[in-house]
mmCIF file of C-alpha atoms in Angstrom:
data_model
loop_
_atom_site.group_PDB
_atom_site.id
_atom_site.type_symbol
_atom_site.label_atom_id
_atom_site.label_comp_id
_atom_site.label_asym_id
_atom_site.label_seq_id
_atom_site.Cartn_x
_atom_site.Cartn_y
_atom_site.Cartn_z
ATOM 1 C CA MET N 1 -3.670 -8.944 -27.205
ATOM 2 C CA GLU N 2 -1.453 -8.322 -30.158
ATOM 3 C CA ILE N 3 1.102 -11.197 -30.884
ATOM 4 C CA PRO N 4 4.322 -10.193 -32.307
ATOM 5 C CA SER N 5 5.130 -12.237 -35.178
ATOM 6 C CA SER N 6 8.520 -14.420 -34.779
ATOM 7 C CA THR N 7 10.264 -11.461 -37.399
ATOM 8 C CA SER N 8 9.118 -8.994 -34.882
ATOM 9 C CA ILE N 9 10.639 -10.440 -31.735
ATOM 10 C CA PRO N 10 13.033 -7.902 -30.444
ATOM 11 C CA SER N 11 16.536 -9.003 -29.949
ATOM 12 C CA LYS N 12 16.598 -7.182 -26.644
ATOM 13 C CA MET N 13 14.142 -6.893 -24.044
ATOM 14 C CA LYS N 14 13.641 -4.968 -20.523
ATOM 15 C CA ALA N 15 14.255 -7.162 -17.377
ATOM 16 C CA TRP N 16 15.006 -6.842 -13.834
ATOM 17 C CA VAL N 17 18.646 -8.294 -13.301
ATOM 18 C CA TYR N 18 21.242 -9.050 -10.519
ATOM 19 C CA GLY N 19 25.112 -9.452 -11.258
ATOM 20 C CA GLU N 20 25.767 -10.157 -7.541
ATOM 21 C CA TYR N 21 24.250 -12.000 -4.709
ATOM 22 C CA GLY N 22 22.793 -9.708 -1.928
ATOM 23 C CA ASN N 23 19.613 -7.916 -0.671
ATOM 24 C CA VAL N 24 17.055 -7.041 -3.362
ATOM 25 C CA SER N 25 17.334 -3.393 -2.782
ATOM 26 C CA ASN N 26 21.135 -3.398 -3.079
ATOM 27 C CA VAL N 27 21.547 -5.714 -6.178
ATOM 28 C CA LEU N 28 18.304 -5.650 -8.151
ATOM 29 C CA LYS N 29 18.229 -3.520 -11.228
ATOM 30 C CA LEU N 30 15.845 -2.712 -14.270
ATOM 31 C CA ASP N 31 18.031 -3.286 -17.157
ATOM 32 C CA SER N 32 16.388 -2.156 -20.865
ATOM 33 C CA ASN N 33 19.086 -4.028 -22.814
ATOM 34 C CA VAL N 34 18.979 -7.249 -21.955
ATOM 35 C CA THR N 35 19.454 -10.275 -24.624
ATOM 36 C CA VAL N 36 15.960 -12.060 -25.398
ATOM 37 C CA PRO N 37 16.676 -16.010 -24.849
ATOM 38 C CA GLN N 38 16.788 -18.460 -27.360
ATOM 39 C CA VAL N 39 14.525 -21.092 -27.735
ATOM 40 C CA LYS N 40 15.863 -24.693 -27.471
ATOM 41 C CA GLU N 41 14.225 -27.408 -29.234
ATOM 42 C CA ASP N 42 11.861 -28.511 -26.530
ATOM 43 C CA GLN N 43 11.033 -24.793 -25.653
ATOM 44 C CA VAL N 44 8.446 -22.301 -26.161
ATOM 45 C CA LEU N 45 9.385 -18.186 -26.034
ATOM 46 C CA ILE N 46 6.611 -16.703 -23.756
ATOM 47 C CA LYS N 47 5.949 -12.952 -24.319
ATOM 48 C CA VAL N 48 5.300 -12.467 -20.524
ATOM 49 C CA VAL N 49 2.030 -10.699 -19.547
ATOM 50 C CA ALA N 50 2.345 -11.370 -15.702
ATOM 51 C CA ALA N 51 4.554 -12.884 -13.110
ATOM 52 C CA SER N 52 4.575 -13.564 -9.340
ATOM 53 C CA ILE N 53 7.258 -13.416 -6.748
ATOM 54 C CA ASN N 54 8.289 -16.096 -4.319
ATOM 55 C CA PRO N 55 10.288 -16.448 -1.194
ATOM 56 C CA VAL N 56 12.612 -18.684 -3.082
ATOM 57 C CA ASP N 57 13.339 -15.748 -5.484
ATOM 58 C CA ALA N 58 14.477 -13.758 -2.604
ATOM 59 C CA LYS N 59 16.539 -16.583 -1.145
ATOM 60 C CA ARG N 60 18.053 -17.352 -4.444
ATOM 61 C CA MET N 61 18.990 -13.466 -4.553
ATOM 62 C CA LEU N 62 20.805 -13.905 -1.345
ATOM 63 C CA GLY N 63 22.898 -16.714 -2.517
ATOM 64 C CA MET N 64 21.384 -19.064 -0.266
ATOM 65 C CA PHE N 65 21.808 -21.819 -2.628
ATOM 66 C CA LYS N 66 24.531 -20.510 -4.806
ATOM 67 C CA VAL N 67 26.338 -23.915 -4.975
ATOM 68 C CA SER N 68 23.742 -25.242 -7.206
ATOM 69 C CA ASP N 69 22.667 -22.379 -8.841
ATOM 70 C CA SER N 70 23.126 -21.083 -11.983
ATOM 71 C CA PRO N 71 25.794 -18.274 -12.548
ATOM 72 C CA VAL N 72 24.708 -14.508 -12.325
ATOM 73 C CA PRO N 73 23.898 -12.287 -13.894
ATOM 74 C CA THR N 74 20.191 -13.627 -13.149
ATOM 75 C CA VAL N 75 16.833 -12.275 -14.283
ATOM 76 C CA PRO N 76 14.764 -13.877 -11.019
ATOM 77 C CA GLY N 77 11.056 -15.253 -11.558
ATOM 78 C CA TYR N 78 9.740 -18.811 -11.201
ATOM 79 C CA ASP N 79 5.929 -17.952 -12.155
ATOM 80 C CA VAL N 80 4.623 -16.885 -15.498
ATOM 81 C CA ALA N 81 1.564 -16.027 -17.436
ATOM 82 C CA GLY N 82 1.815 -14.985 -21.001
ATOM 83 C CA VAL N 83 1.662 -15.692 -24.769
ATOM 84 C CA VAL N 84 3.700 -18.151 -26.708
ATOM 85 C CA VAL N 85 5.324 -16.042 -29.493
ATOM 86 C CA LYS N 86 7.560 -18.627 -30.900
ATOM 87 C CA VAL N 87 8.265 -22.939 -30.536
ATOM 88 C CA GLY N 88 10.948 -24.922 -30.671
ATOM 89 C CA SER N 89 11.268 -27.581 -33.462
ATOM 90 C CA GLN N 90 10.286 -30.554 -31.167
ATOM 91 C CA VAL N 91 7.409 -29.004 -29.463
ATOM 92 C CA LYS N 92 4.485 -30.954 -30.111
ATOM 93 C CA ARG N 93 1.333 -29.394 -27.962
ATOM 94 C CA LEU N 94 1.729 -25.732 -27.907
ATOM 95 C CA LYS N 95 1.278 -23.131 -30.915
ATOM 96 C CA VAL N 96 1.922 -19.257 -31.356
ATOM 97 C CA GLY N 97 -0.964 -17.660 -29.796
ATOM 98 C CA ASP N 98 -1.682 -19.804 -27.299
ATOM 99 C CA GLU N 99 -2.183 -18.135 -23.587
ATOM 100 C CA VAL N 100 -0.122 -20.204 -21.018
ATOM 101 C CA TYR N 101 1.331 -20.318 -17.531
ATOM 102 C CA GLY N 102 3.661 -22.419 -15.460
ATOM 103 C CA ASP N 103 6.533 -22.586 -12.984
ATOM 104 C CA ILE N 104 9.769 -22.166 -15.602
ATOM 105 C CA ASN N 105 11.937 -24.153 -13.342
ATOM 106 C CA GLU N 106 11.812 -28.259 -13.000
ATOM 107 C CA LYS N 107 13.989 -28.096 -10.247
ATOM 108 C CA ALA N 108 13.444 -25.203 -7.877
ATOM 109 C CA LEU N 109 17.240 -25.132 -6.552
ATOM 110 C CA ASP N 110 19.035 -27.319 -9.264
ATOM 111 C CA HIS N 111 20.335 -24.696 -11.761
ATOM 112 C CA PRO N 112 17.108 -22.736 -12.000
ATOM 113 C CA LYS N 113 17.072 -20.514 -15.395
ATOM 114 C CA ARG N 114 19.510 -17.584 -15.765
ATOM 115 C CA PHE N 115 16.353 -15.822 -17.666
ATOM 116 C CA GLY N 116 13.298 -15.979 -15.288
ATOM 117 C CA SER N 117 9.846 -14.396 -15.738
ATOM 118 C CA LEU N 118 10.530 -11.079 -14.515
ATOM 119 C CA ALA N 119 11.249 -10.035 -17.973
ATOM 120 C CA GLU N 120 9.381 -9.106 -21.239
ATOM 121 C CA TYR N 121 9.951 -12.609 -22.746
ATOM 122 C CA THR N 122 11.248 -15.586 -21.207
ATOM 123 C CA ALA N 123 11.993 -19.344 -22.841
ATOM 124 C CA VAL N 124 10.499 -22.473 -20.968
ATOM 125 C CA GLU N 125 10.252 -26.328 -21.785
ATOM 126 C CA GLU N 126 6.790 -26.779 -23.331
ATOM 127 C CA ASN N 127 5.977 -29.533 -20.420
ATOM 128 C CA LEU N 128 6.558 -27.062 -17.645
ATOM 129 C CA VAL N 129 3.642 -24.712 -18.490
ATOM 130 C CA ALA N 130 -0.165 -25.482 -19.460
ATOM 131 C CA LEU N 131 -2.853 -23.688 -21.239
ATOM 132 C CA LYS N 132 -4.132 -20.974 -19.156
ATOM 133 C CA PRO N 133 -7.681 -21.490 -17.707
ATOM 134 C CA LYS N 134 -10.126 -18.977 -19.399
ATOM 135 C CA ASN N 135 -11.617 -17.654 -16.659
ATOM 136 C CA LEU N 136 -8.604 -16.494 -15.049
ATOM 137 C CA SER N 137 -6.784 -13.305 -16.210
ATOM 138 C CA PHE N 138 -3.100 -13.291 -16.602
ATOM 139 C CA ALA N 139 -2.615 -11.676 -13.208
ATOM 140 C CA GLU N 140 -4.521 -14.714 -11.652
ATOM 141 C CA ALA N 141 -2.743 -17.371 -13.671
ATOM 142 C CA ALA N 142 0.656 -15.973 -12.587
ATOM 143 C CA SER N 143 -0.267 -16.338 -9.050
ATOM 144 C CA LEU N 144 -0.706 -20.142 -9.019
ATOM 145 C CA PRO N 145 1.970 -22.378 -10.719
ATOM 146 C CA LEU N 146 4.669 -22.668 -7.913
ATOM 147 C CA VAL N 147 2.372 -22.578 -5.001
ATOM 148 C CA ILE N 148 -0.604 -24.743 -6.471
ATOM 149 C CA GLU N 149 1.961 -27.345 -7.713
ATOM 150 C CA THR N 150 3.644 -27.324 -4.114
ATOM 151 C CA ALA N 151 0.573 -27.739 -2.272
ATOM 152 C CA HIS N 152 -0.215 -30.837 -4.617
ATOM 153 C CA GLU N 153 2.848 -32.363 -4.545
ATOM 154 C CA GLY N 154 3.074 -32.274 -0.767
ATOM 155 C CA LEU N 155 -0.362 -33.561 -0.500
ATOM 156 C CA GLU N 156 0.590 -36.811 -2.880
ATOM 157 C CA ARG N 157 3.535 -37.421 -1.001
ATOM 158 C CA THR N 158 1.942 -37.978 2.303
ATOM 159 C CA GLY N 159 -0.908 -39.933 0.520
ATOM 160 C CA PHE N 160 -3.487 -37.596 1.351
ATOM 161 C CA SER N 161 -7.147 -38.892 0.552
ATOM 162 C CA ALA N 162 -10.795 -38.546 0.714
ATOM 163 C CA GLY N 163 -11.804 -38.738 4.465
ATOM 164 C CA LYS N 164 -8.418 -37.748 6.112
ATOM 165 C CA SER N 165 -8.023 -34.493 8.045
ATOM 166 C CA ILE N 166 -5.305 -32.023 7.649
ATOM 167 C CA LEU N 167 -3.742 -29.276 9.743
ATOM 168 C CA VAL N 168 -2.117 -26.405 7.730
ATOM 169 C CA LEU N 169 0.409 -24.268 8.976
ATOM 170 C CA GLY N 170 0.806 -20.779 7.311
ATOM 171 C CA GLY N 171 -2.868 -21.123 5.799
ATOM 172 C CA ALA N 172 -3.092 -17.709 4.526
ATOM 173 C CA GLY N 173 0.290 -17.737 2.667
ATOM 174 C CA GLY N 174 0.894 -18.327 -0.940
ATOM 175 C CA VAL N 175 1.331 -21.872 -0.586
ATOM 176 C CA GLY N 176 -1.250 -22.596 2.233
ATOM 177 C CA THR N 177 -3.991 -20.867 0.282
ATOM 178 C CA GLN N 178 -3.796 -23.325 -1.805
ATOM 179 C CA ILE N 179 -3.210 -26.373 0.426
ATOM 180 C CA ILE N 180 -6.751 -25.803 2.451
ATOM 181 C CA GLN N 181 -8.407 -25.336 -1.095
ATOM 182 C CA LEU N 182 -6.855 -28.458 -2.820
ATOM 183 C CA ALA N 183 -7.288 -30.648 0.452
ATOM 184 C CA LYS N 184 -10.860 -29.825 0.713
ATOM 185 C CA HIS N 185 -12.094 -29.502 -2.842
ATOM 186 C CA VAL N 186 -9.964 -31.699 -4.944
ATOM 187 C CA PHE N 187 -8.644 -34.609 -2.363
ATOM 188 C CA GLY N 188 -12.069 -34.763 -0.234
ATOM 189 C CA ALA N 189 -10.533 -33.747 3.512
ATOM 190 C CA SER N 190 -12.730 -34.691 6.241
ATOM 191 C CA THR N 191 -11.559 -31.859 8.412
ATOM 192 C CA VAL N 192 -9.412 -29.140 7.428
ATOM 193 C CA ALA N 193 -7.934 -26.669 10.089
ATOM 194 C CA ALA N 194 -5.245 -24.007 9.275
ATOM 195 C CA THR N 195 -3.148 -21.430 11.014
ATOM 196 C CA SER N 196 -3.028 -17.458 10.728
ATOM 197 C CA SER N 197 -2.992 -14.103 12.553
ATOM 198 C CA THR N 198 -6.515 -12.568 13.534
ATOM 199 C CA SER N 199 -6.967 -10.369 10.313
ATOM 200 C CA LYS N 200 -6.892 -13.682 8.094
ATOM 201 C CA LEU N 201 -9.234 -16.183 10.109
ATOM 202 C CA GLU N 202 -12.132 -15.527 7.676
ATOM 203 C CA LEU N 203 -10.091 -15.966 4.501
ATOM 204 C CA LEU N 204 -9.099 -19.361 5.582
ATOM 205 C CA LYS N 205 -12.890 -20.100 6.454
ATOM 206 C CA SER N 206 -13.771 -19.015 2.973
ATOM 207 C CA LEU N 207 -11.122 -21.075 1.533
ATOM 208 C CA GLY N 208 -12.659 -24.282 2.940
ATOM 209 C CA ALA N 209 -11.078 -24.322 6.414
ATOM 210 C CA ASP N 210 -13.380 -26.026 9.017
ATOM 211 C CA LEU N 211 -11.365 -24.693 11.832
ATOM 212 C CA ALA N 212 -9.200 -21.700 11.637
ATOM 213 C CA ILE N 213 -6.696 -21.203 14.436
ATOM 214 C CA ASP N 214 -5.284 -17.875 15.597
ATOM 215 C CA TYR N 215 -1.753 -18.545 16.089
ATOM 216 C CA THR N 216 -1.409 -15.311 18.439
ATOM 217 C CA LYS N 217 -3.745 -16.631 20.857
ATOM 218 C CA GLU N 218 -3.574 -20.583 20.930
ATOM 219 C CA ASN N 219 -1.060 -23.061 20.221
ATOM 220 C CA PHE N 220 -2.074 -25.647 17.690
ATOM 221 C CA GLU N 221 -0.100 -28.653 19.309
ATOM 222 C CA ASP N 222 -2.288 -28.117 22.580
ATOM 223 C CA LEU N 223 -5.593 -28.595 20.528
ATOM 224 C CA PRO N 224 -7.167 -32.236 21.750
ATOM 225 C CA GLU N 225 -7.731 -33.227 18.086
ATOM 226 C CA LYS N 226 -4.395 -34.751 16.132
ATOM 227 C CA PHE N 227 -4.757 -34.765 12.517
ATOM 228 C CA ASP N 228 -3.632 -37.467 9.499
ATOM 229 C CA VAL N 229 -1.362 -35.068 7.941
ATOM 230 C CA VAL N 230 0.311 -31.998 9.467
ATOM 231 C CA TYR N 231 1.537 -29.598 6.127
ATOM 232 C CA ASP N 232 4.000 -27.104 7.371
ATOM 233 C CA ALA N 233 4.502 -24.078 5.259
ATOM 234 C CA VAL N 234 6.162 -21.789 7.464
ATOM 235 C CA GLY N 235 9.054 -23.686 9.339
ATOM 236 C CA GLN N 236 7.418 -25.065 12.530
ATOM 237 C CA CYS N 237 8.147 -28.642 12.073
ATOM 238 C CA ASP N 238 9.327 -29.420 15.733
ATOM 239 C CA ARG N 239 5.594 -28.294 16.753
ATOM 240 C CA ALA N 240 4.094 -29.737 13.528
ATOM 241 C CA VAL N 241 5.193 -33.271 14.744
ATOM 242 C CA LYS N 242 3.290 -32.819 18.324
ATOM 243 C CA ALA N 243 -0.155 -32.450 16.176
ATOM 244 C CA VAL N 244 -0.237 -35.435 13.988
ATOM 245 C CA LYS N 245 -1.630 -38.803 14.764
ATOM 246 C CA GLU N 246 0.899 -41.705 15.688
ATOM 247 C CA ASP N 247 0.178 -43.247 12.347
ATOM 248 C CA GLY N 248 0.051 -39.938 10.601
ATOM 249 C CA SER N 249 2.349 -37.791 8.314
ATOM 250 C CA VAL N 250 4.347 -34.489 8.184
ATOM 251 C CA VAL N 251 5.193 -32.897 5.319
ATOM 252 C CA THR N 252 7.049 -29.587 5.254
ATOM 253 C CA ILE N 253 8.724 -27.232 2.643
ATOM 254 C CA VAL N 254 11.064 -25.066 5.174
ATOM 255 C CA GLY N 255 13.856 -26.904 6.927
ATOM 256 C CA PRO N 256 15.233 -27.733 9.311
ATOM 257 C CA ILE N 257 13.061 -31.087 9.821
ATOM 258 C CA THR N 258 12.208 -32.953 12.895
ATOM 259 C CA PRO N 259 11.940 -36.488 12.549
ATOM 260 C CA PRO N 260 9.529 -38.214 11.151
ATOM 261 C CA ALA N 261 8.563 -35.434 8.507
ATOM 262 C CA LEU N 262 9.897 -35.177 5.465
ATOM 263 C CA ILE N 263 10.777 -32.178 3.282
ATOM 264 C CA PHE N 264 10.830 -31.694 -0.565
ATOM 265 C CA VAL N 265 11.426 -29.121 -3.339
ATOM 266 C CA LEU N 266 8.992 -28.996 -5.925
ATOM 267 C CA THR N 267 9.599 -30.540 -9.372
ATOM 268 C CA SER N 268 7.407 -28.257 -11.702
ATOM 269 C CA ASN N 269 5.209 -30.042 -14.047
ATOM 270 C CA GLY N 270 2.672 -28.640 -16.336
ATOM 271 C CA SER N 271 0.451 -31.780 -16.349
ATOM 272 C CA VAL N 272 -0.460 -31.069 -12.453
ATOM 273 C CA LEU N 273 -1.933 -27.597 -13.937
ATOM 274 C CA ASP N 274 -3.655 -29.622 -16.564
ATOM 275 C CA LYS N 275 -5.037 -31.807 -14.048
ATOM 276 C CA LEU N 276 -6.169 -29.193 -11.921
ATOM 277 C CA LYS N 277 -7.541 -27.087 -14.598
ATOM 278 C CA PRO N 278 -11.387 -28.411 -14.211
ATOM 279 C CA TYR N 279 -10.996 -27.324 -10.186
ATOM 280 C CA LEU N 280 -9.878 -23.685 -11.605
ATOM 281 C CA GLU N 281 -12.323 -23.326 -14.122
ATOM 282 C CA SER N 282 -15.332 -24.276 -12.262
ATOM 283 C CA GLY N 283 -14.067 -21.931 -9.201
ATOM 284 C CA LYS N 284 -13.728 -24.675 -6.945
ATOM 285 C CA VAL N 285 -10.175 -23.828 -6.354
ATOM 286 C CA LYS N 286 -9.521 -19.863 -6.587
ATOM 287 C CA PRO N 287 -6.114 -17.835 -6.971
ATOM 288 C CA VAL N 288 -5.574 -15.737 -3.804
ATOM 289 C CA LEU N 289 -3.872 -12.349 -4.637
ATOM 290 C CA ASP N 290 -2.492 -10.229 -2.041
ATOM 291 C CA PRO N 291 -4.935 -6.833 -1.950
ATOM 292 C CA LYS N 292 -1.704 -4.695 -2.328
ATOM 293 C CA GLY N 293 -1.085 -5.876 -5.723
ATOM 294 C CA PRO N 294 -0.637 -6.258 -8.401
ATOM 295 C CA PHE N 295 2.519 -4.292 -8.715
ATOM 296 C CA PRO N 296 3.548 -2.795 -11.816
ATOM 297 C CA PHE N 297 6.717 -4.203 -13.432
ATOM 298 C CA SER N 298 8.578 -0.844 -12.527
ATOM 299 C CA GLN N 299 7.847 -1.445 -9.098
ATOM 300 C CA THR N 300 9.077 -5.019 -8.878
ATOM 301 C CA ALA N 301 11.835 -4.181 -6.007
ATOM 302 C CA GLU N 302 9.051 -2.651 -3.778
ATOM 303 C CA ALA N 303 7.217 -5.954 -4.513
ATOM 304 C CA PHE N 304 10.011 -8.070 -3.123
ATOM 305 C CA SER N 305 10.407 -5.378 -0.196
ATOM 306 C CA TYR N 306 6.664 -6.382 0.392
ATOM 307 C CA LEU N 307 6.928 -9.954 0.262
ATOM 308 C CA GLU N 308 9.820 -10.026 2.619
ATOM 309 C CA THR N 309 7.594 -8.437 5.575
ATOM 310 C CA SER N 310 6.040 -11.895 5.592
ATOM 311 C CA ARG N 311 2.623 -10.244 5.695
ATOM 312 C CA ALA N 312 1.420 -10.741 2.220
ATOM 313 C CA VAL N 313 -1.804 -12.686 1.902
ATOM 314 C CA GLY N 314 -1.848 -15.214 -0.822
ATOM 315 C CA LYS N 315 0.616 -14.132 -3.659
ATOM 316 C CA VAL N 316 2.310 -11.022 -4.922
ATOM 317 C CA VAL N 317 2.038 -10.399 -8.612
ATOM 318 C CA ILE N 318 3.833 -8.354 -11.100
ATOM 319 C CA TYR N 319 1.411 -7.197 -13.914
ATOM 320 C CA PRO N 320 1.437 -5.454 -16.518
ATOM 321 C CA ILE N 321 4.854 -6.259 -17.652
ATOM 322 C CA PRO N 322 5.324 -4.245 -20.764
#
C-alpha cells in the first residue's frame, strides 16, 4: 500500500467519536474533522488499515469505568493493524513503512487513549505493537492483539504448563478461541475442554479442543472429570470453581469472582505478540474472524450492535479503514 510521507500526513482525519457516555446507537458518530494525534517521543503514528472491536469498547462507551477513563470526546478502539507513517525521537525498533499490529492501550481500564483505532490514524507506544506476521492479512492481524494477549496472560497467571488439563468457558468467543489454541499448541495441554452452543462445537474441535461441551444440553460442572485450570471468559465463575481440581486454578476476565478464582485486567505488551509470531506464521495458531465481517468502516456502529448480541464467533473486524 502507498505510504504517506510525513509531509503528506493530513492534520485532520475521519474517526468514530462519542462525546458523551451511552449506548452505541445514541452516542457513536462518524466525524470527518478529527485532529490527527500528535506522536510522543516513544510512539509511532500508524495509518490504520484494519481494527477490531471488543466488549471492553462497548462497556467503556457506556461509562462503566468512567472514574478511571480518559475524558471524552473519545475515539474508541483497542486493536489495530496498519503501517507506520511517523516515528517519535526515542523509537528504536520500528521504522516508517513497517506493517504492525497491537493493542494500543497498555492498561485496559486505566486511562485508555482518547484517540483509539477506529480512525484513519492512531498513535501508540512502540513497545505495545509488533511487526505483523507476513502470512496474515491486516484484517486477520487486527483481530488478534487484545484477545491473544488476554488468553496468554491468563494462562501464565495460572502457571499453566505442558501436560495439564484445562476447561475453557466461552470457547467460541474472541478470547476463548485463542485460549483453546494457545493451551493446546503453545503450552502443550494434555486435555482441552471448552463450552459453546450447539452450532459452534465443530469450530472448537477444529481449534484443538479434545472435548466440546454443548452448554445448552449439559452442565460442565457435572462432568466426572475435573481440570487443572478453568479459564472463564464469559462470567460463570460461581460454576467454574466447581469444575476445578482441589489444587487447581480458576482464572476469569469477567466479574464477579468466587474464591479461590483470580481475576485480572490485561496489560498490553507487544513482546507477547513477538513471542507468539512463530506459531502464527506456522499456522499452528490462527485468527478467528466472525463470518459476518469484516464490516466496512462506514458500518462500525452496526458492527457494535452485532457484537452486543453475544452471538459473534471469534472477532468482529472493521476493514478497510480509508
